[in-house]
PDB file of N, CA and C in Angstrom:
ATOM      1  N   MET A   1       3.950  -4.061 -16.668  1.00 94.00           N
ATOM      2  CA  MET A   1       3.396  -3.508 -15.439  1.00 94.00           C
ATOM      3  C   MET A   1       2.643  -4.612 -14.691  1.00 94.00           C
ATOM      4  N   SER A   2       2.786  -4.579 -13.386  1.00 98.00           N
ATOM      5  CA  SER A   2       2.115  -5.552 -12.529  1.00 98.00           C
ATOM      6  C   SER A   2       1.202  -4.828 -11.552  1.00 98.00           C
ATOM      7  N   ASP A   3       0.202  -5.541 -11.057  1.00 98.00           N
ATOM      8  CA  ASP A   3      -0.749  -4.974 -10.101  1.00 98.00           C
ATOM      9  C   ASP A   3      -0.310  -5.270  -8.670  1.00 98.00           C
ATOM     10  N   TYR A   4      -0.075  -4.219  -7.911  1.00 99.00           N
ATOM     11  CA  TYR A   4       0.238  -4.292  -6.491  1.00 99.00           C
ATOM     12  C   TYR A   4      -0.994  -3.795  -5.739  1.00 99.00           C
ATOM     13  N   VAL A   5      -1.118  -4.176  -4.465  1.00 99.00           N
ATOM     14  CA  VAL A   5      -2.293  -3.760  -3.692  1.00 99.00           C
ATOM     15  C   VAL A   5      -1.853  -3.058  -2.408  1.00 99.00           C
ATOM     16  N   LEU A   6      -2.398  -1.859  -2.209  1.00 99.00           N
ATOM     17  CA  LEU A   6      -2.164  -1.071  -0.997  1.00 99.00           C
ATOM     18  C   LEU A   6      -3.449  -1.094  -0.174  1.00 99.00           C
ATOM     19  N   THR A   7      -3.334  -1.508   1.089  1.00 99.00           N
ATOM     20  CA  THR A   7      -4.484  -1.563   1.984  1.00 99.00           C
ATOM     21  C   THR A   7      -4.151  -0.800   3.262  1.00 99.00           C
ATOM     22  N   VAL A   8      -5.085   0.038   3.708  1.00 99.00           N
ATOM     23  CA  VAL A   8      -4.919   0.830   4.931  1.00 99.00           C
ATOM     24  C   VAL A   8      -6.054   0.470   5.882  1.00 99.00           C
ATOM     25  N   PHE A   9      -5.703   0.319   7.164  1.00 98.00           N
ATOM     26  CA  PHE A   9      -6.676  -0.085   8.176  1.00 98.00           C
ATOM     27  C   PHE A   9      -6.762   0.936   9.301  1.00 98.00           C
ATOM     28  N   GLU A  10      -7.955   1.048   9.879  1.00 96.00           N
ATOM     29  CA  GLU A  10      -8.172   1.803  11.109  1.00 96.00           C
ATOM     30  C   GLU A  10      -7.801   0.873  12.261  1.00 96.00           C
ATOM     31  N   LYS A  11      -7.562   1.409  13.449  1.00 94.00           N
ATOM     32  CA  LYS A  11      -7.204   0.573  14.609  1.00 94.00           C
ATOM     33  C   LYS A  11      -8.273  -0.468  14.921  1.00 94.00           C
ATOM     34  N   SER A  12      -9.514  -0.164  14.592  1.00 96.00           N
ATOM     35  CA  SER A  12     -10.623  -1.090  14.843  1.00 96.00           C
ATOM     36  C   SER A  12     -10.626  -2.264  13.863  1.00 96.00           C
ATOM     37  N   GLY A  13      -9.790  -2.186  12.822  1.00 95.00           N
ATOM     38  CA  GLY A  13      -9.750  -3.225  11.802  1.00 95.00           C
ATOM     39  C   GLY A  13     -10.507  -2.847  10.543  1.00 95.00           C
ATOM     40  N   GLU A  14     -11.234  -1.735  10.597  1.00 98.00           N
ATOM     41  CA  GLU A  14     -11.984  -1.271   9.427  1.00 98.00           C
ATOM     42  C   GLU A  14     -11.017  -0.904   8.300  1.00 98.00           C
ATOM     43  N   LYS A  15     -11.353  -1.320   7.100  1.00 98.00           N
ATOM     44  CA  LYS A  15     -10.539  -1.016   5.929  1.00 98.00           C
ATOM     45  C   LYS A  15     -10.847   0.402   5.453  1.00 98.00           C
ATOM     46  N   LEU A  16      -9.831   1.251   5.407  1.00 98.00           N
ATOM     47  CA  LEU A  16     -10.009   2.635   4.975  1.00 98.00           C
ATOM     48  C   LEU A  16      -9.684   2.819   3.500  1.00 98.00           C
ATOM     49  N   LEU A  17      -8.788   1.990   2.978  1.00 98.00           N
ATOM     50  CA  LEU A  17      -8.348   2.125   1.599  1.00 98.00           C
ATOM     51  C   LEU A  17      -7.936   0.760   1.087  1.00 98.00           C
ATOM     52  N   ASP A  18      -8.310   0.447  -0.130  1.00 98.00           N
ATOM     53  CA  ASP A  18      -7.915  -0.806  -0.780  1.00 98.00           C
ATOM     54  C   ASP A  18      -7.717  -0.475  -2.253  1.00 98.00           C
ATOM     55  N   GLU A  19      -6.493  -0.106  -2.624  1.00 98.00           N
ATOM     56  CA  GLU A  19      -6.197   0.397  -3.966  1.00 98.00           C
ATOM     57  C   GLU A  19      -5.232  -0.508  -4.709  1.00 98.00           C
ATOM     58  N   THR A  20      -5.469  -0.665  -5.993  1.00 98.00           N
ATOM     59  CA  THR A  20      -4.533  -1.362  -6.867  1.00 98.00           C
ATOM     60  C   THR A  20      -3.626  -0.325  -7.506  1.00 98.00           C
ATOM     61  N   ILE A  21      -2.332  -0.595  -7.477  1.00 98.00           N
ATOM     62  CA  ILE A  21      -1.338   0.301  -8.061  1.00 98.00           C
ATOM     63  C   ILE A  21      -0.547  -0.481  -9.097  1.00 98.00           C
ATOM     64  N   GLN A  22      -0.441   0.062 -10.291  1.00 98.00           N
ATOM     65  CA  GLN A  22       0.346  -0.589 -11.336  1.00 98.00           C
ATOM     66  C   GLN A  22       1.766  -0.045 -11.305  1.00 98.00           C
ATOM     67  N   ALA A  23       2.739  -0.967 -11.280  1.00 98.00           N
ATOM     68  CA  ALA A  23       4.145  -0.581 -11.260  1.00 98.00           C
ATOM     69  C   ALA A  23       4.966  -1.644 -11.980  1.00 98.00           C
ATOM     70  N   SER A  24       6.133  -1.245 -12.456  1.00 98.00           N
ATOM     71  CA  SER A  24       6.986  -2.179 -13.193  1.00 98.00           C
ATOM     72  C   SER A  24       7.890  -2.990 -12.270  1.00 98.00           C
ATOM     73  N   ASN A  25       8.088  -2.520 -11.013  1.00 98.00           N
ATOM     74  CA  ASN A  25       8.903  -3.279 -10.060  1.00 98.00           C
ATOM     75  C   ASN A  25       8.554  -2.838  -8.634  1.00 98.00           C
ATOM     76  N   ASP A  26       9.123  -3.534  -7.653  1.00 98.00           N
ATOM     77  CA  ASP A  26       8.811  -3.255  -6.246  1.00 98.00           C
ATOM     78  C   ASP A  26       9.204  -1.839  -5.830  1.00 98.00           C
ATOM     79  N   THR A  27      10.345  -1.376  -6.303  1.00 97.00           N
ATOM     80  CA  THR A  27      10.826  -0.045  -5.922  1.00 97.00           C
ATOM     81  C   THR A  27       9.883   1.044  -6.412  1.00 97.00           C
ATOM     82  N   GLU A  28       9.483   0.949  -7.667  1.00 98.00           N
ATOM     83  CA  GLU A  28       8.540   1.927  -8.222  1.00 98.00           C
ATOM     84  C   GLU A  28       7.201   1.841  -7.490  1.00 98.00           C
ATOM     85  N   GLY A  29       6.737   0.631  -7.250  1.00 98.00           N
ATOM     86  CA  GLY A  29       5.470   0.436  -6.555  1.00 98.00           C
ATOM     87  C   GLY A  29       5.489   1.010  -5.153  1.00 98.00           C
ATOM     88  N   ARG A  30       6.573   0.763  -4.440  1.00 98.00           N
ATOM     89  CA  ARG A  30       6.694   1.287  -3.071  1.00 98.00           C
ATOM     90  C   ARG A  30       6.669   2.815  -3.074  1.00 98.00           C
ATOM     91  N   THR A  31       7.369   3.422  -4.021  1.00 98.00           N
ATOM     92  CA  THR A  31       7.389   4.881  -4.128  1.00 98.00           C
ATOM     93  C   THR A  31       5.985   5.422  -4.385  1.00 98.00           C
ATOM     94  N   LEU A  32       5.262   4.799  -5.310  1.00 98.00           N
ATOM     95  CA  LEU A  32       3.895   5.228  -5.619  1.00 98.00           C
ATOM     96  C   LEU A  32       2.971   5.040  -4.414  1.00 98.00           C
ATOM     97  N   ALA A  33       3.136   3.926  -3.703  1.00 98.00           N
ATOM     98  CA  ALA A  33       2.312   3.657  -2.522  1.00 98.00           C
ATOM     99  C   ALA A  33       2.576   4.694  -1.436  1.00 98.00           C
ATOM    100  N   GLU A  34       3.844   5.011  -1.202  1.00 98.00           N
ATOM    101  CA  GLU A  34       4.181   5.998  -0.181  1.00 98.00           C
ATOM    102  C   GLU A  34       3.636   7.376  -0.544  1.00 98.00           C
ATOM    103  N   GLN A  35       3.659   7.720  -1.822  1.00 98.00           N
ATOM    104  CA  GLN A  35       3.086   8.993  -2.273  1.00 98.00           C
ATOM    105  C   GLN A  35       1.584   9.033  -2.009  1.00 98.00           C
ATOM    106  N   MET A  36       0.898   7.931  -2.319  1.00 98.00           N
ATOM    107  CA  MET A  36      -0.547   7.869  -2.109  1.00 98.00           C
ATOM    108  C   MET A  36      -0.876   7.974  -0.617  1.00 98.00           C
ATOM    109  N   LEU A  37      -0.114   7.286   0.217  1.00 98.00           N
ATOM    110  CA  LEU A  37      -0.336   7.353   1.660  1.00 98.00           C
ATOM    111  C   LEU A  37      -0.187   8.787   2.161  1.00 98.00           C
ATOM    112  N   LYS A  38       0.830   9.476   1.685  1.00 98.00           N
ATOM    113  CA  LYS A  38       1.068  10.859   2.107  1.00 98.00           C
ATOM    114  C   LYS A  38      -0.057  11.776   1.629  1.00 98.00           C
ATOM    115  N   GLU A  39      -0.467  11.631   0.360  1.00 98.00           N
ATOM    116  CA  GLU A  39      -1.530  12.467  -0.206  1.00 98.00           C
ATOM    117  C   GLU A  39      -2.842  12.317   0.559  1.00 98.00           C
ATOM    118  N   LYS A  40      -3.144  11.092   0.989  1.00 98.00           N
ATOM    119  CA  LYS A  40      -4.413  10.818   1.657  1.00 98.00           C
ATOM    120  C   LYS A  40      -4.318  10.944   3.181  1.00 98.00           C
ATOM    121  N   GLY A  41      -3.111  11.212   3.688  1.00 98.00           N
ATOM    122  CA  GLY A  41      -2.929  11.389   5.129  1.00 98.00           C
ATOM    123  C   GLY A  41      -2.959  10.099   5.926  1.00 98.00           C
ATOM    124  N   TYR A  42      -2.589   8.989   5.309  1.00 98.00           N
ATOM    125  CA  TYR A  42      -2.631   7.684   5.971  1.00 98.00           C
ATOM    126  C   TYR A  42      -1.250   7.155   6.357  1.00 98.00           C
ATOM    127  N   GLU A  43      -0.232   8.000   6.385  1.00 96.00           N
ATOM    128  CA  GLU A  43       1.130   7.532   6.652  1.00 96.00           C
ATOM    129  C   GLU A  43       1.268   6.819   7.993  1.00 96.00           C
ATOM    130  N   GLU A  44       0.531   7.274   9.000  1.00 96.00           N
ATOM    131  CA  GLU A  44       0.665   6.707  10.343  1.00 96.00           C
ATOM    132  C   GLU A  44      -0.389   5.645  10.660  1.00 96.00           C
ATOM    133  N   HIS A  45      -1.284   5.368   9.725  1.00 98.00           N
ATOM    134  CA  HIS A  45      -2.251   4.283   9.905  1.00 98.00           C
ATOM    135  C   HIS A  45      -1.560   2.951   9.575  1.00 98.00           C
ATOM    136  N   THR A  46      -2.118   1.877  10.094  1.00 98.00           N
ATOM    137  CA  THR A  46      -1.612   0.559   9.734  1.00 98.00           C
ATOM    138  C   THR A  46      -1.870   0.339   8.252  1.00 98.00           C
ATOM    139  N   HIS A  47      -0.814  -0.065   7.532  1.00 98.00           N
ATOM    140  CA  HIS A  47      -0.979  -0.309   6.099  1.00 98.00           C
ATOM    141  C   HIS A  47      -0.036  -1.406   5.626  1.00 98.00           C
ATOM    142  N   ARG A  48      -0.402  -1.975   4.486  1.00 98.00           N
ATOM    143  CA  ARG A  48       0.444  -2.989   3.851  1.00 98.00           C
ATOM    144  C   ARG A  48       0.403  -2.771   2.351  1.00 98.00           C
ATOM    145  N   PHE A  49       1.507  -3.124   1.722  1.00 99.00           N
ATOM    146  CA  PHE A  49       1.627  -3.018   0.272  1.00 99.00           C
ATOM    147  C   PHE A  49       2.154  -4.358  -0.205  1.00 99.00           C
ATOM    148  N   VAL A  50       1.382  -5.025  -1.063  1.00 98.00           N
ATOM    149  CA  VAL A  50       1.658  -6.409  -1.432  1.00 98.00           C
ATOM    150  C   VAL A  50       1.927  -6.531  -2.931  1.00 98.00           C
ATOM    151  N   ALA A  51       2.964  -7.306  -3.258  1.00 98.00           N
ATOM    152  CA  ALA A  51       3.342  -7.564  -4.649  1.00 98.00           C
ATOM    153  C   ALA A  51       2.372  -8.567  -5.275  1.00 98.00           C
ATOM    154  N   PRO A  52       2.384  -8.680  -6.602  1.00 97.00           N
ATOM    155  CA  PRO A  52       1.481  -9.613  -7.291  1.00 97.00           C
ATOM    156  C   PRO A  52       1.633 -11.069  -6.838  1.00 97.00           C
ATOM    157  N   ASN A  53       2.825 -11.446  -6.387  1.00 97.00           N
ATOM    158  CA  ASN A  53       3.036 -12.827  -5.931  1.00 97.00           C
ATOM    159  C   ASN A  53       2.723 -12.986  -4.439  1.00 97.00           C
ATOM    160  N   ALA A  54       2.025 -12.007  -3.855  1.00 96.00           N
ATOM    161  CA  ALA A  54       1.571 -11.994  -2.455  1.00 96.00           C
ATOM    162  C   ALA A  54       2.704 -11.746  -1.462  1.00 96.00           C
ATOM    163  N   ARG A  55       3.850 -11.303  -1.935  1.00 96.00           N
ATOM    164  CA  ARG A  55       4.970 -10.968  -1.065  1.00 96.00           C
ATOM    165  C   ARG A  55       4.759  -9.568  -0.499  1.00 96.00           C
ATOM    166  N   LEU A  56       5.023  -9.424   0.792  1.00 97.00           N
ATOM    167  CA  LEU A  56       4.863  -8.143   1.469  1.00 97.00           C
ATOM    168  C   LEU A  56       6.026  -7.223   1.097  1.00 97.00           C
ATOM    169  N   VAL A  57       5.710  -6.067   0.516  1.00 97.00           N
ATOM    170  CA  VAL A  57       6.724  -5.107   0.092  1.00 97.00           C
ATOM    171  C   VAL A  57       6.892  -4.013   1.144  1.00 97.00           C
ATOM    172  N   LEU A  58       5.792  -3.613   1.769  1.00 96.00           N
ATOM    173  CA  LEU A  58       5.807  -2.533   2.756  1.00 96.00           C
ATOM    174  C   LEU A  58       4.755  -2.832   3.811  1.00 96.00           C
ATOM    175  N   PHE A  59       5.117  -2.605   5.082  1.00 97.00           N
ATOM    176  CA  PHE A  59       4.162  -2.804   6.173  1.00 97.00           C
ATOM    177  C   PHE A  59       4.447  -1.770   7.248  1.00 97.00           C
ATOM    178  N   HIS A  60       3.397  -1.184   7.793  1.00 97.00           N
ATOM    179  CA  HIS A  60       3.522  -0.237   8.903  1.00 97.00           C
ATOM    180  C   HIS A  60       2.402  -0.506   9.880  1.00 97.00           C
ATOM    181  N   ARG A  61       2.753  -0.594  11.156  1.00 94.00           N
ATOM    182  CA  ARG A  61       1.746  -0.873  12.176  1.00 94.00           C
ATOM    183  C   ARG A  61       1.665   0.246  13.158  1.00 94.00           C
TER     184      ARG A  61
END
């Protein structure tokens, strides 16, 4: 398992969420991140999901 990071921002730049998600690969991590975004109601906020090697896996603006 690797540590991925999901970050959600308000339009002002304020950080609303900064969560570490453990996943075995990018696909699993992306699925978990999308579930968390939906549960917390942040689907339409600016967000990014980054792999352990700092590669961008998911981005929404």
